[in-house]
Structure formats: structure tokens, C-alpha cells
Coordinates of C-alpha atoms (C1' of nucleotides) in Angstrom, one line a residue:
Chain A
M6 CA 1.0 -12.8 59.1
A7 CA 2.4 -9.4 58.5
I8 CA 4.0 -7.5 61.4
A9 CA 1.4 -4.9 61.2
D10 CA -1.2 -7.5 62.1
R11 CA 0.5 -8.6 65.3
S12 CA -0.8 -5.7 67.4
A13 CA -4.2 -6.2 65.8
L14 CA -4.0 -9.8 66.8
L15 CA -3.0 -9.1 70.3
D16 CA -5.9 -6.6 70.5
L17 CA -8.3 -9.3 69.2
L18 CA -7.1 -11.8 71.7
S19 CA -7.2 -9.5 74.7
R20 CA -10.8 -8.6 73.9
S21 CA -12.0 -12.1 73.4
P22 CA -14.3 -13.3 76.1
L23 CA -12.1 -16.3 76.7
F24 CA -8.8 -14.5 77.2
R25 CA -10.0 -11.3 78.8
G26 CA -7.8 -10.3 81.7
L27 CA -5.0 -12.6 80.8
P28 CA -1.5 -11.4 81.5
G29 CA 0.4 -9.9 78.6
E30 CA 2.9 -12.6 78.4
D31 CA 0.2 -15.2 77.9
L32 CA -1.4 -13.2 75.2
S33 CA 2.0 -12.8 73.5
A34 CA 2.5 -16.6 73.7
L35 CA -1.0 -17.1 72.3
A36 CA -0.2 -14.8 69.4
G37 CA 2.7 -17.0 68.6
I38 CA 0.7 -20.2 68.8
V39 CA -2.3 -19.1 66.8
V40 CA -2.7 -20.1 63.2
P41 CA -4.3 -17.5 60.8
R42 CA -6.5 -18.6 57.9
V43 CA -8.2 -16.9 55.1
V44 CA -11.6 -18.2 54.1
A45 CA -13.5 -17.0 51.0
K46 CA -17.2 -16.3 51.2
G47 CA -19.1 -19.6 51.0
E48 CA -16.1 -21.7 51.9
P49 CA -16.0 -23.9 54.9
V50 CA -13.7 -23.3 57.9
F51 CA -14.3 -26.9 59.0
L52 CA -16.8 -29.7 58.2
E53 CA -19.1 -31.5 60.6
G54 CA -17.5 -34.7 61.7
A55 CA -13.9 -33.6 61.0
P56 CA -11.5 -34.2 63.9
S57 CA -11.1 -31.1 66.0
E58 CA -7.9 -29.2 65.5
G59 CA -9.0 -26.7 68.1
F60 CA -11.3 -23.7 68.2
F61 CA -11.4 -20.5 66.2
L62 CA -11.7 -16.8 66.6
V63 CA -13.2 -14.5 63.9
F64 CA -10.6 -11.9 63.0
V65 CA -12.4 -10.3 60.0
G66 CA -15.7 -11.1 58.4
K67 CA -18.5 -13.5 59.5
V68 CA -18.8 -17.2 60.0
K69 CA -21.9 -19.2 60.4
I70 CA -22.3 -22.6 62.1
V71 CA -24.7 -24.8 60.3
K72 CA -26.3 -28.2 60.3
L73 CA -26.9 -29.7 56.9
S74 CA -29.3 -32.5 56.1
P75 CA -28.7 -35.1 53.4
A76 CA -31.8 -33.6 51.7
G77 CA -29.9 -30.4 51.4
K78 CA -31.8 -28.4 54.0
E79 CA -29.8 -26.1 56.2
Q80 CA -30.3 -24.9 59.8
T81 CA -28.0 -22.2 61.0
L82 CA -27.1 -22.4 64.7
H83 CA -25.2 -19.2 65.0
V84 CA -23.5 -16.4 63.1
H85 CA -20.2 -15.2 64.6
G86 CA -18.7 -11.8 64.0
R87 CA -15.4 -10.2 64.7
G88 CA -13.8 -11.2 68.0
E89 CA -16.1 -14.1 68.7
P90 CA -14.7 -17.6 69.4
F91 CA -16.5 -20.6 68.0
A92 CA -16.3 -24.4 68.2
E93 CA -15.2 -24.2 71.9
A94 CA -17.3 -27.3 72.5
A95 CA -14.9 -29.5 70.5
L96 CA -11.8 -29.3 72.7
E97 CA -11.6 -32.8 74.1
E98 CA -9.1 -35.4 73.0
G99 CA -10.5 -37.0 69.9
A100 CA -13.5 -34.6 69.6
R101 CA -15.1 -34.0 66.3
Y102 CA -16.8 -30.9 65.1
P103 CA -20.6 -31.4 65.7
A104 CA -21.5 -28.9 62.9
T105 CA -20.1 -27.2 59.9
A106 CA -18.6 -23.7 59.8
I107 CA -18.9 -21.6 56.7
A108 CA -17.7 -18.1 55.9
V109 CA -20.7 -15.8 55.2
D110 CA -18.4 -13.1 53.8
D111 CA -14.8 -13.2 52.9
S112 CA -13.2 -13.7 56.2
R113 CA -10.0 -14.2 58.2
V114 CA -10.0 -16.4 61.3
V115 CA -7.4 -17.7 63.6
L116 CA -7.1 -21.3 64.9
V117 CA -6.2 -21.9 68.5
P118 CA -4.8 -25.4 68.4
R119 CA -6.3 -27.8 70.9
R120 CA -3.1 -29.0 72.5
E121 CA -1.6 -25.7 73.1
F122 CA -4.9 -24.3 74.4
Q123 CA -5.2 -27.2 76.8
R124 CA -1.7 -26.5 78.1
L125 CA -2.6 -22.9 78.7
L126 CA -5.9 -23.9 80.3
A127 CA -4.0 -26.1 82.8
K128 CA -1.7 -23.2 83.6
R129 CA -4.4 -20.5 84.0
P130 CA -7.5 -21.6 85.9
A131 CA -9.1 -18.2 85.1
I132 CA -9.5 -19.4 81.5
A133 CA -11.4 -22.4 82.7
T134 CA -13.8 -20.0 84.4
N135 CA -14.2 -18.0 81.3
L136 CA -14.7 -21.1 79.2
I137 CA -17.4 -22.4 81.5
A138 CA -19.2 -19.1 81.3
R139 CA -19.0 -19.2 77.5
L140 CA -20.2 -22.7 77.2
S141 CA -23.1 -21.9 79.6
Q142 CA -24.0 -19.0 77.4
R143 CA -23.9 -21.1 74.3
I144 CA -26.3 -23.6 76.0
R145 CA -28.7 -20.8 76.7
Q146 CA -28.5 -19.7 73.0
L147 CA -29.3 -23.2 71.9
V148 CA -32.1 -23.6 74.3
A149 CA -33.6 -20.4 72.9
L150 CA -33.2 -21.7 69.4
V151 CA -35.0 -24.9 70.4
E152 CA -37.7 -22.8 71.9
D153 CA -38.1 -20.9 68.7
L154 CA -38.2 -24.0 66.5
A155 CA -40.6 -26.0 68.7
L156 CA -42.8 -23.4 70.2
R157 CA -43.0 -20.4 67.9
E158 CA -44.3 -19.8 64.4
A159 CA -42.2 -17.9 61.9
P160 CA -43.5 -14.4 62.5
A161 CA -43.0 -14.8 66.2
R162 CA -39.4 -15.9 65.7
L163 CA -38.8 -12.9 63.5
A164 CA -40.3 -10.6 66.2
R165 CA -38.0 -12.1 68.8
Y166 CA -35.0 -11.7 66.6
L167 CA -35.8 -8.1 65.9
L168 CA -36.2 -7.3 69.6
D169 CA -33.0 -9.0 70.3
L170 CA -31.2 -7.0 67.7
A171 CA -32.7 -3.7 69.0
G172 CA -31.6 -4.5 72.5
E173 CA -33.5 -3.9 75.7
G174 CA -34.7 -0.4 75.6
A175 CA -36.3 -0.4 72.2
E176 CA -38.2 2.8 71.7
A177 CA -40.9 3.2 69.1
G178 CA -39.3 4.4 65.9
A179 CA -36.0 2.7 66.6
A180 CA -34.3 1.3 63.5
V181 CA -32.1 -1.7 63.1
M182 CA -30.0 -2.9 60.2
L183 CA -30.1 -6.6 59.5
P184 CA -26.5 -7.7 59.9
I185 CA -26.9 -10.6 57.4
R186 CA -28.6 -11.3 54.2
K187 CA -32.2 -12.4 54.4
V188 CA -31.5 -15.9 53.2
E189 CA -29.0 -16.2 56.0
L190 CA -31.5 -14.8 58.5
A191 CA -34.1 -17.2 57.3
A192 CA -31.7 -20.2 57.8
L193 CA -31.0 -18.8 61.3
L194 CA -34.7 -18.6 62.1
G195 CA -35.3 -22.1 60.9
T196 CA -37.2 -21.3 57.8
R197 CA -37.0 -20.3 54.1
Q198 CA -36.5 -16.9 52.6
E199 CA -39.9 -17.1 51.1
T200 CA -41.5 -17.6 54.5
L201 CA -39.3 -14.8 56.0
S202 CA -40.4 -12.5 53.3
R203 CA -44.0 -13.2 54.1
A204 CA -43.5 -12.8 57.8
L205 CA -41.9 -9.4 57.2
R206 CA -44.8 -8.5 55.0
K207 CA -47.3 -9.5 57.7
L208 CA -45.7 -7.4 60.4
A209 CA -45.3 -4.5 58.0
D210 CA -49.0 -4.7 57.0
R211 CA -49.9 -4.5 60.6
R212 CA -47.8 -1.4 61.1
V213 CA -45.6 -3.1 63.7
I214 CA -42.5 -2.6 61.6
R215 CA -41.5 -0.8 58.4
V216 CA -39.0 -2.5 56.0
R217 CA -36.7 -0.7 53.6
G218 CA -34.2 -3.2 52.4
A219 CA -32.0 -4.3 55.3
K220 CA -33.3 -1.4 57.5
V221 CA -36.2 -2.3 59.8
T222 CA -37.9 0.3 61.8
L223 CA -39.7 -0.8 64.9
L224 CA -43.0 1.1 64.9
D225 CA -44.6 -0.7 67.8
P226 CA -42.1 -2.5 70.0
N227 CA -44.8 -3.5 72.6
R228 CA -46.9 -5.2 70.0
L229 CA -43.8 -6.8 68.6
A230 CA -43.0 -8.2 72.1
D231 CA -46.6 -9.6 72.3
L232 CA -46.1 -11.3 69.0
A233 CA -42.7 -12.7 70.1
A234 CA -44.4 -14.1 73.2
G235 CA -46.6 -16.2 71.0
E236 CA -49.8 -14.2 70.8
T237 CA -51.5 -15.5 67.8
A238 CA -54.4 -13.0 67.8
D239 CA -54.6 -11.8 64.2
L240 CA -55.6 -8.2 63.5
Chain B
M3 CA -32.1 -37.7 105.4
A4 CA -31.7 -41.0 107.2
I5 CA -28.3 -42.3 108.2
A6 CA -28.8 -45.3 105.9
D7 CA -29.0 -43.0 103.0
R8 CA -25.6 -41.5 103.6
S9 CA -23.6 -44.3 102.0
A10 CA -26.1 -44.3 99.1
L11 CA -25.5 -40.6 98.7
L12 CA -21.7 -41.0 98.8
D13 CA -22.1 -43.7 96.2
L14 CA -24.2 -41.4 94.0
L15 CA -21.8 -38.5 94.3
S16 CA -18.7 -40.7 93.5
R17 CA -20.4 -42.0 90.4
S18 CA -21.6 -38.7 89.1
P19 CA -19.7 -37.5 86.0
L20 CA -18.8 -34.3 87.7
F21 CA -17.3 -35.7 90.9
R22 CA -15.7 -38.8 89.5
G23 CA -12.2 -39.3 90.9
L24 CA -12.6 -36.8 93.7
P25 CA -10.8 -37.6 97.0
G26 CA -13.0 -39.1 99.7
E27 CA -12.7 -36.1 101.9
D28 CA -14.3 -33.9 99.3
L29 CA -17.1 -36.3 98.7
S30 CA -17.7 -36.4 102.4
A31 CA -17.8 -32.6 102.5
L32 CA -20.1 -32.6 99.6
A33 CA -22.5 -35.1 101.2
G34 CA -22.7 -32.7 104.1
I35 CA -23.4 -29.7 101.9
V36 CA -26.0 -31.2 99.6
V37 CA -29.7 -30.6 100.1
P38 CA -32.1 -33.5 99.5
R39 CA -35.5 -32.9 98.1
V40 CA -38.5 -35.0 97.4
V41 CA -40.6 -34.2 94.3
A42 CA -43.9 -35.9 93.5
K43 CA -44.7 -36.9 89.9
G44 CA -45.7 -33.8 87.9
E45 CA -44.3 -31.4 90.4
P46 CA -41.6 -28.9 89.4
V47 CA -38.0 -29.0 90.8
F48 CA -37.6 -25.4 89.7
L49 CA -39.3 -23.0 87.3
E50 CA -37.8 -21.2 84.3
G51 CA -36.7 -17.8 85.3
A52 CA -36.2 -18.5 88.9
P53 CA -32.9 -17.4 90.4
S54 CA -30.4 -20.3 90.4
E55 CA -29.8 -22.0 93.8
G56 CA -27.3 -24.3 92.3
F57 CA -27.5 -27.5 90.2
F58 CA -29.1 -30.9 91.0
L59 CA -28.4 -34.6 90.9
V60 CA -31.2 -37.2 90.4
F61 CA -31.1 -39.6 93.3
V62 CA -34.2 -41.6 92.6
G63 CA -36.7 -41.3 89.7
K64 CA -36.7 -39.2 86.6
V65 CA -36.7 -35.4 85.9
K66 CA -37.4 -33.7 82.6
I67 CA -36.2 -30.3 81.5
V68 CA -38.9 -28.5 79.5
K69 CA -39.7 -25.3 77.8
L70 CA -43.3 -24.1 78.0
S71 CA -45.0 -21.7 75.7
P72 CA -47.6 -19.2 76.8
A73 CA -50.0 -21.2 74.5
G74 CA -49.4 -24.2 76.7
K75 CA -47.2 -26.2 74.3
E76 CA -44.3 -28.0 75.7
Q77 CA -40.9 -29.1 74.4
T78 CA -38.8 -31.4 76.4
L79 CA -35.0 -30.8 76.2
H80 CA -33.9 -33.8 78.2
V81 CA -34.9 -36.5 80.6
H82 CA -32.5 -37.2 83.4
G83 CA -32.3 -40.5 85.3
R84 CA -30.5 -41.7 88.4
G85 CA -27.1 -40.2 88.9
E86 CA -27.4 -37.5 86.3
P87 CA -26.7 -33.9 87.1
F88 CA -28.9 -31.2 85.6
A89 CA -29.0 -27.4 85.4
E90 CA -25.2 -27.2 85.4
A91 CA -25.5 -24.3 83.0
A92 CA -26.9 -22.0 85.7
L93 CA -24.0 -21.7 88.0
E94 CA -22.9 -18.1 87.6
E95 CA -23.6 -15.4 90.0
G96 CA -27.1 -14.1 89.4
A97 CA -27.9 -16.8 86.9
R98 CA -31.5 -17.8 86.3
Y99 CA -32.8 -21.2 85.2
P100 CA -33.3 -21.1 81.4
A101 CA -36.0 -23.9 81.5
T102 CA -38.3 -25.6 83.9
A103 CA -37.5 -29.0 85.6
I104 CA -40.4 -31.3 86.3
A105 CA -40.5 -34.8 87.9
V106 CA -41.7 -37.4 85.5
D107 CA -42.1 -40.0 88.3
D108 CA -42.0 -39.6 92.0
S109 CA -38.4 -38.6 92.6
R110 CA -35.7 -37.6 95.0
V111 CA -33.1 -35.2 94.0
V112 CA -30.2 -33.4 95.7
L113 CA -29.4 -29.8 95.3
V114 CA -25.7 -28.8 95.2
P115 CA -25.8 -25.1 96.3
R116 CA -24.1 -22.7 93.9
R117 CA -21.8 -21.0 96.4
E118 CA -20.5 -24.2 98.0
F119 CA -20.0 -25.7 94.6
Q120 CA -18.0 -22.7 93.4
R121 CA -15.8 -22.9 96.4
L122 CA -15.1 -26.6 95.7
L123 CA -14.5 -25.7 92.0
A124 CA -11.9 -23.2 92.9
K125 CA -10.1 -25.8 95.1
R126 CA -10.2 -28.7 92.7
P127 CA -9.4 -27.8 89.1
A128 CA -10.2 -31.4 88.1
I129 CA -13.9 -30.5 88.6
A130 CA -13.6 -27.7 86.2
T131 CA -12.3 -30.1 83.6
N132 CA -15.3 -32.5 84.3
L133 CA -17.7 -29.6 84.1
I134 CA -16.3 -28.4 80.8
A135 CA -16.7 -31.9 79.4
R136 CA -20.2 -32.1 80.7
L137 CA -21.2 -28.7 79.2
S138 CA -19.7 -29.6 75.9
Q139 CA -21.7 -32.8 75.9
R140 CA -24.9 -30.9 76.7
I141 CA -24.2 -28.6 73.8
R142 CA -23.8 -31.6 71.5
Q143 CA -27.2 -32.9 72.7
L144 CA -28.9 -29.6 72.1
V145 CA -27.3 -29.4 68.6
A146 CA -28.7 -32.8 67.9
L147 CA -32.1 -31.7 69.1
V148 CA -32.0 -28.6 66.9
E149 CA -31.1 -30.9 64.0
D150 CA -34.0 -33.1 64.7
L151 CA -36.5 -30.2 65.0
A152 CA -35.3 -28.4 61.9
L153 CA -34.1 -31.0 59.6
R154 CA -36.1 -34.2 60.2
E155 CA -39.7 -35.3 60.1
A156 CA -41.3 -37.1 63.0
P157 CA -40.6 -40.7 61.8
A158 CA -36.9 -39.9 61.2
R159 CA -36.6 -38.4 64.7
L160 CA -38.1 -41.6 66.1
A161 CA -35.8 -43.7 64.1
R162 CA -32.8 -41.8 65.4
Y163 CA -34.0 -42.0 68.9
L164 CA -34.4 -45.8 68.7
L165 CA -31.0 -46.2 67.3
D166 CA -29.6 -44.1 70.0
L167 CA -31.3 -46.2 72.6
A168 CA -30.1 -49.4 71.1
G169 CA -26.5 -48.1 71.0
E170 CA -23.9 -48.6 68.3
G171 CA -23.8 -52.2 67.5
A172 CA -27.5 -52.7 67.0
E173 CA -28.2 -56.2 65.5
A174 CA -31.3 -57.1 63.7
G175 CA -33.7 -58.4 66.2
A176 CA -32.3 -56.4 69.1
A177 CA -35.1 -55.1 71.4
V178 CA -35.2 -51.9 73.5
M179 CA -37.6 -50.8 76.2
L180 CA -38.8 -47.3 76.0
P181 CA -37.6 -45.7 79.2
I182 CA -40.4 -43.1 79.4
R183 CA -44.1 -43.0 78.6
K184 CA -45.0 -42.3 75.0
V185 CA -46.4 -38.8 75.8
E186 CA -43.1 -37.9 77.3
L187 CA -41.2 -39.4 74.4
A188 CA -43.4 -37.4 72.0
A189 CA -42.6 -34.2 73.9
L190 CA -38.9 -35.1 73.7
L191 CA -39.1 -35.7 70.0
G192 CA -40.8 -32.4 69.5
T193 CA -44.2 -33.7 68.6
R194 CA -47.6 -35.0 70.0
Q195 CA -48.5 -38.5 71.1
E196 CA -50.8 -38.9 68.2
T197 CA -48.0 -38.2 65.7
L198 CA -45.7 -40.5 67.6
S199 CA -48.3 -43.2 67.5
R200 CA -48.6 -42.8 63.7
A201 CA -44.8 -42.8 63.3
L202 CA -44.5 -46.0 65.2
R203 CA -47.3 -47.5 63.1
K204 CA -45.6 -46.4 59.9
L205 CA -42.3 -48.0 60.8
A206 CA -44.1 -51.1 62.0
D207 CA -46.1 -51.4 58.8
R208 CA -42.9 -51.4 56.9
R209 CA -41.4 -54.2 59.0
V210 CA -38.6 -51.9 60.2
I211 CA -39.6 -52.3 63.9
R212 CA -42.1 -54.3 65.9
V213 CA -44.0 -52.7 68.8
R214 CA -45.4 -54.4 71.8
G215 CA -46.3 -51.8 74.4
A216 CA -43.0 -50.2 75.5
K217 CA -40.9 -52.9 73.9
V218 CA -39.6 -52.1 70.5
T219 CA -37.8 -54.7 68.4
L220 CA -35.5 -53.5 65.7
L221 CA -36.2 -55.7 62.8
D222 CA -34.0 -53.9 60.3
P223 CA -31.5 -51.5 61.8
N224 CA -29.9 -50.6 58.5
R225 CA -33.2 -49.4 57.1
L226 CA -33.8 -47.6 60.3
A227 CA -30.5 -45.8 60.0
D228 CA -31.5 -44.8 56.4
L229 CA -34.8 -43.4 57.7
A230 CA -33.0 -41.6 60.5
A231 CA -30.7 -40.0 57.9
G232 CA -33.6 -38.5 56.3
E233 CA -34.3 -40.8 53.4
T234 CA -37.9 -40.0 52.4
A235 CA -38.4 -42.8 49.9
D236 CA -41.7 -44.3 50.8
L237 CA -42.4 -48.0 50.3
Chain C
dC23 C1' -65.1 -57.2 86.0
dG24 C1' -64.9 -52.3 86.2
dT25 C1' -62.4 -48.1 86.1
dA26 C1' -58.5 -44.8 85.1
dG27 C1' -54.8 -43.8 82.5
dA28 C1' -52.2 -44.8 78.4
dC29 C1' -52.5 -45.2 73.8
dT30 C1' -54.5 -45.4 69.0
dT31 C1' -57.2 -44.0 65.1
dG32 C1' -59.9 -41.0 62.1
dA33 C1' -61.3 -36.5 60.2
dC34 C1' -60.2 -31.8 59.3
dG35 C1' -57.5 -27.5 59.0
dG36 C1' -53.4 -24.6 59.0
dC37 C1' -48.7 -23.1 58.6
dA38 C1' -44.9 -23.7 56.2
dT39 C1' -42.4 -25.8 52.2
dT40 C1' -41.8 -26.3 47.3
dC41 C1' -41.9 -24.9 42.7
dA42 C1' -42.1 -21.3 39.5
dA43 C1' -41.9 -16.8 38.0
dA44 C1' -41.8 -11.9 38.5
dT45 C1' -39.5 -7.9 40.5
dT46 C1' -36.1 -5.2 42.9
dG47 C1' -31.4 -3.8 44.1
dC48 C1' -27.0 -2.8 43.0
dG49 C1' -22.1 -3.0 41.2
dT50 C1' -19.8 -2.5 36.8
dG51 C1' -18.8 -1.2 32.2
dG52 C1' -20.0 1.9 28.7
Chain D
dC1 C1' -25.0 9.1 34.5
dC2 C1' -27.3 5.2 32.6
dA3 C1' -28.0 0.4 31.1
dC4 C1' -27.0 -4.4 31.8
dG5 C1' -26.9 -8.5 34.4
dC6 C1' -26.5 -11.1 38.4
dA7 C1' -28.0 -11.7 43.0
dA8 C1' -31.3 -10.9 46.3
dT9 C1' -35.9 -10.7 47.4
dT10 C1' -40.9 -11.0 46.7
dT11 C1' -45.1 -13.1 45.2
dG12 C1' -48.4 -16.7 43.8
dA13 C1' -50.3 -21.4 43.7
dA14 C1' -50.3 -26.2 45.1
dT15 C1' -49.0 -29.8 48.3
dG16 C1' -48.0 -32.0 52.7
dC17 C1' -46.8 -32.8 57.4
dC18 C1' -48.3 -32.2 61.5
dG19 C1' -51.5 -30.4 65.1
dT20 C1' -56.1 -30.3 67.0
dC21 C1' -60.4 -32.3 68.2
dA22 C1' -63.0 -36.2 69.2
dA23 C1' -63.9 -41.1 69.7
dG24 C1' -62.5 -45.4 70.4
dT25 C1' -59.4 -49.3 72.3
dC26 C1' -56.2 -51.4 75.3
dT27 C1' -54.3 -52.6 79.7
dA28 C1' -52.9 -52.7 84.4
dC29 C1' -54.8 -53.3 88.6
dG30 C1' -57.9 -53.3 92.5

DNA sequence: CGTAGACTTGACGGCATTCAAATTGCGTGG
DNA sequence: CCACGCAATTTGAATGCCGTCAAGTCTACG
């Protein structure tokens, strides 16, 4: 990795939720340990079932974590952007990756090797705390996904996603840009692009949102929240 | 709690995945800190959204973790039996329970209060390691559930569950007892009792299993594994 | 034996998937 | 600046799994 990247790397590490607040010497040591990798769009970072080498951080680009069925269907568990760690759940001795990671765009990631990380973990209990917090958060995300899949219909999932994207204080008229292609979004919402398209249409027809390509305007956030909550009441 | 229970409590704690290997003095301290609770069948241990008091261990009985929709639908995330900890993901300051816990049978649980636990956690790094392992395992379970919901049809989910229950080396003719009522199992598999009933029937008709009440005999584990993997090929 | 709870079966409808085809968006070469 | 072509997205029509509603059956147990 070029010299010019080293400071960027240090910056990345220091901002990561896992290493936040770590002394400079540790960050420096980490920067020396970490293994950079380039991954082209559509290529895997690792495959489900492969023995864990460690966990990763997204340096540039986007990486999705997916489950694939033999029948070729795909469910996205999460899409990670710059600075985010992934595969932190596969850190134990002999662990295997429980899902596949694929680059959504041309990306650069860094591998934090398992052994070295464990050594650091033993030395710095603060990292354990951060890791526990991170794992707990991931559990909450997965619980929310299960809730979506089991308890909500496609339009309601979309509504919840849009509200999530807009953040808490979503005013009427607020606009959001979809950060991923619609096929990817469909996979994340547990459906197909066709169904997503129809769901967008449905909300747009009811003047709850307006869609212009990847730009979605929230015309009526309150109604959107109702729909997200599972209100079925059609117009 | 009666004196006679104290040794049972210590036994429970020492066998718990979180506290395994802890020095006797810590276990003793824990036993003094822990808060016993009796919960009748169908009653909640805690409700989704309530501020976390800490996490729990099942002493006697069974507790299910569920997500409820406004429409009244229910998805079970997990069913915990004797000795198992639950709600370990809600340990942070100000955390709220991300799902509801309900006793499936008349049960006794013990609460491990958040503050006290955190104090112990700071003192014994080994617990942090155990906790990380536990959270990672929970993540894998949830990923498996998502996979089921998104990628498999009801009969395939049932097949996977039965294989899970039978364990790795499932011989033809091996029998398993369903540990929970069929309504509960249906909720865990993300479906209804009617659908579960039909799925059992389907597998039985094909001579893959035999069902006698709660006893299920695996007549053809290989075929069952194929079905679990998503093979659709009907008879 | 009778009752309550657990489970099964049948009929019907809906949401989402699948297959197929049309349409739009957009980067690139002319 | 515009046309071409691929990729992304949308739309339409048919099918299917599963959920709902409503009876019916089984079984443990008093």
C-alpha cells in the first residue's frame, strides 16, 4: 500500500467503531498488521463456509453480506459502507464465515487477521467493550430484519427503510437518495426488484412519496410511519 | 428463595455458558446479586421496548423470545430452556429490550442486574470472552433464521429443524421428541400451526419421517437433508 | 365418559414470485 | 450534441405458497 495511504488508513482505523479511542501506538501497530485487498464489483470478499481469516473494514466502496440459496435466491443481510467493520462474528478459533461477502461497487477493504486481533483484544479490554457493543447492535439489526421478513409486507418494509434513511426528524418534503441500486435494495428488503418497483408505485400513487430515479421525496412522513407500522388500510 | 435452592442456583450459574470457569467466590457473589422471579405460562418476563434491567437465566421451565406485530402476528426468535441466558444483547447503558420474552411453561428465571454484571465484567475479562462467543453464536442463529424465512419454504424449514434437533450423525430410524408444542414450533419456524401440520403430513406421506404425536422418526435423513437444502423436486 | 386443549383437514383468497416483454436511463463513441 | 447499446427499471399476466376461517378429530385426564 502506497505511503500516501498510510495516513488515510490510520484515519480509517481511528474512526472505526471498534478502535475508537485506542492509543496511537496501537493504531500504528494495527496499520502494520492489516492486509489491504482490492475487490472488483460483483466479486466476493469471502464465501460462506470458508474458514475465517479475520474480520474486515471497508476502506473504499460498498460490500454486501448475503445468504444464497441453492435455488439461486439471494437475501442481503447488510450493506457496509466506508469505515464499517464486517464479519466480526467470525473471530473464534476455527470459525467459518456464516454468509458470503460481495463487493457491490469496486472496493478496497482491509483484513484484520484473527490472531493478531485476538492478541490486541487480550491487551486492550476497551476493545472487548467496543466489540460487545458492536455485536449487540448487529443482533438488533438482525432482529429488525427478521421482524420485516416475518411480520411486514413489502410496502411496509420499504416504508420502514425510507424512514430509517431519512433519520428521526423527517419533515414533510424531505428527500433522500437511495444509496444502492434498486435490485440491491430489493434483496435487502427480502423481495424482488419487480415487487419493489410495485411497492414504490403504490406509495407514490397514494402521494406518500415521490420517486425520481434514486431520489425519493417523503411527502407524508406520518402516513409513511403508519404504513411501516403495518397498517394495511388501503386508500 | 429457599436455602435449599442456593446450591441449585450455584450449580446453574457454574454451568451457564457465560460463567463457566469462574472462581467460586465470584459465583457466590453472583448468587447473592441475582434476583429470582416466578413467571406463569403465557406471562411475559419483559416486554419489547422496556428499559433493560439486565439479562436473565432460565432456572426452570421454558421462555420464548418473540416479536409481535400490531396486527397480532407473532414470530418467535428463540426458545430458551434450563440454564440458558437470554437478553444478553441489552446490556448497555440505557438499552431497551428489542423483543418480548414470554414463558412457554410455568417457569422460574433469575435476573442478573445490568450494573452488577458490568462490574463483574470489568473485573473478569474471561467473562467478556464468553460473552463475545455467546453473542456471536446468537448472530449465527439469527442469520440462520433469516435464511429460513427468506430462502426456504415451510417444509424445508421443518426439515432443517428436525435435522438440527437430531444432531450431526442422524441415522435412519433415529427418533426425536419435539421439545415444544406444535403451535410454538410453528411460530419459531415462521409459520402457522395449520401450515406446520401440512408440512409434517407432506414429509410423512413421502416416507421421509413418521409422526406419532410429539415423536418424530427420521426414516430417511439424507432425503431430509436434500429437502432442507431447498430441493423442490416433488415426488 | 366427558371436556378442554392440541392438533388436523378442507376451502378460499391474497401477496408475492416468476416469466416475459416493454421502457427508461445513461455512458460512450461518433 | 446526438445516437447507440447495455444496464436498470417498470409493467403485465399467470401461478403458487401460505394465511385465514371454519369444522372436525384426537388425546390426556379428571
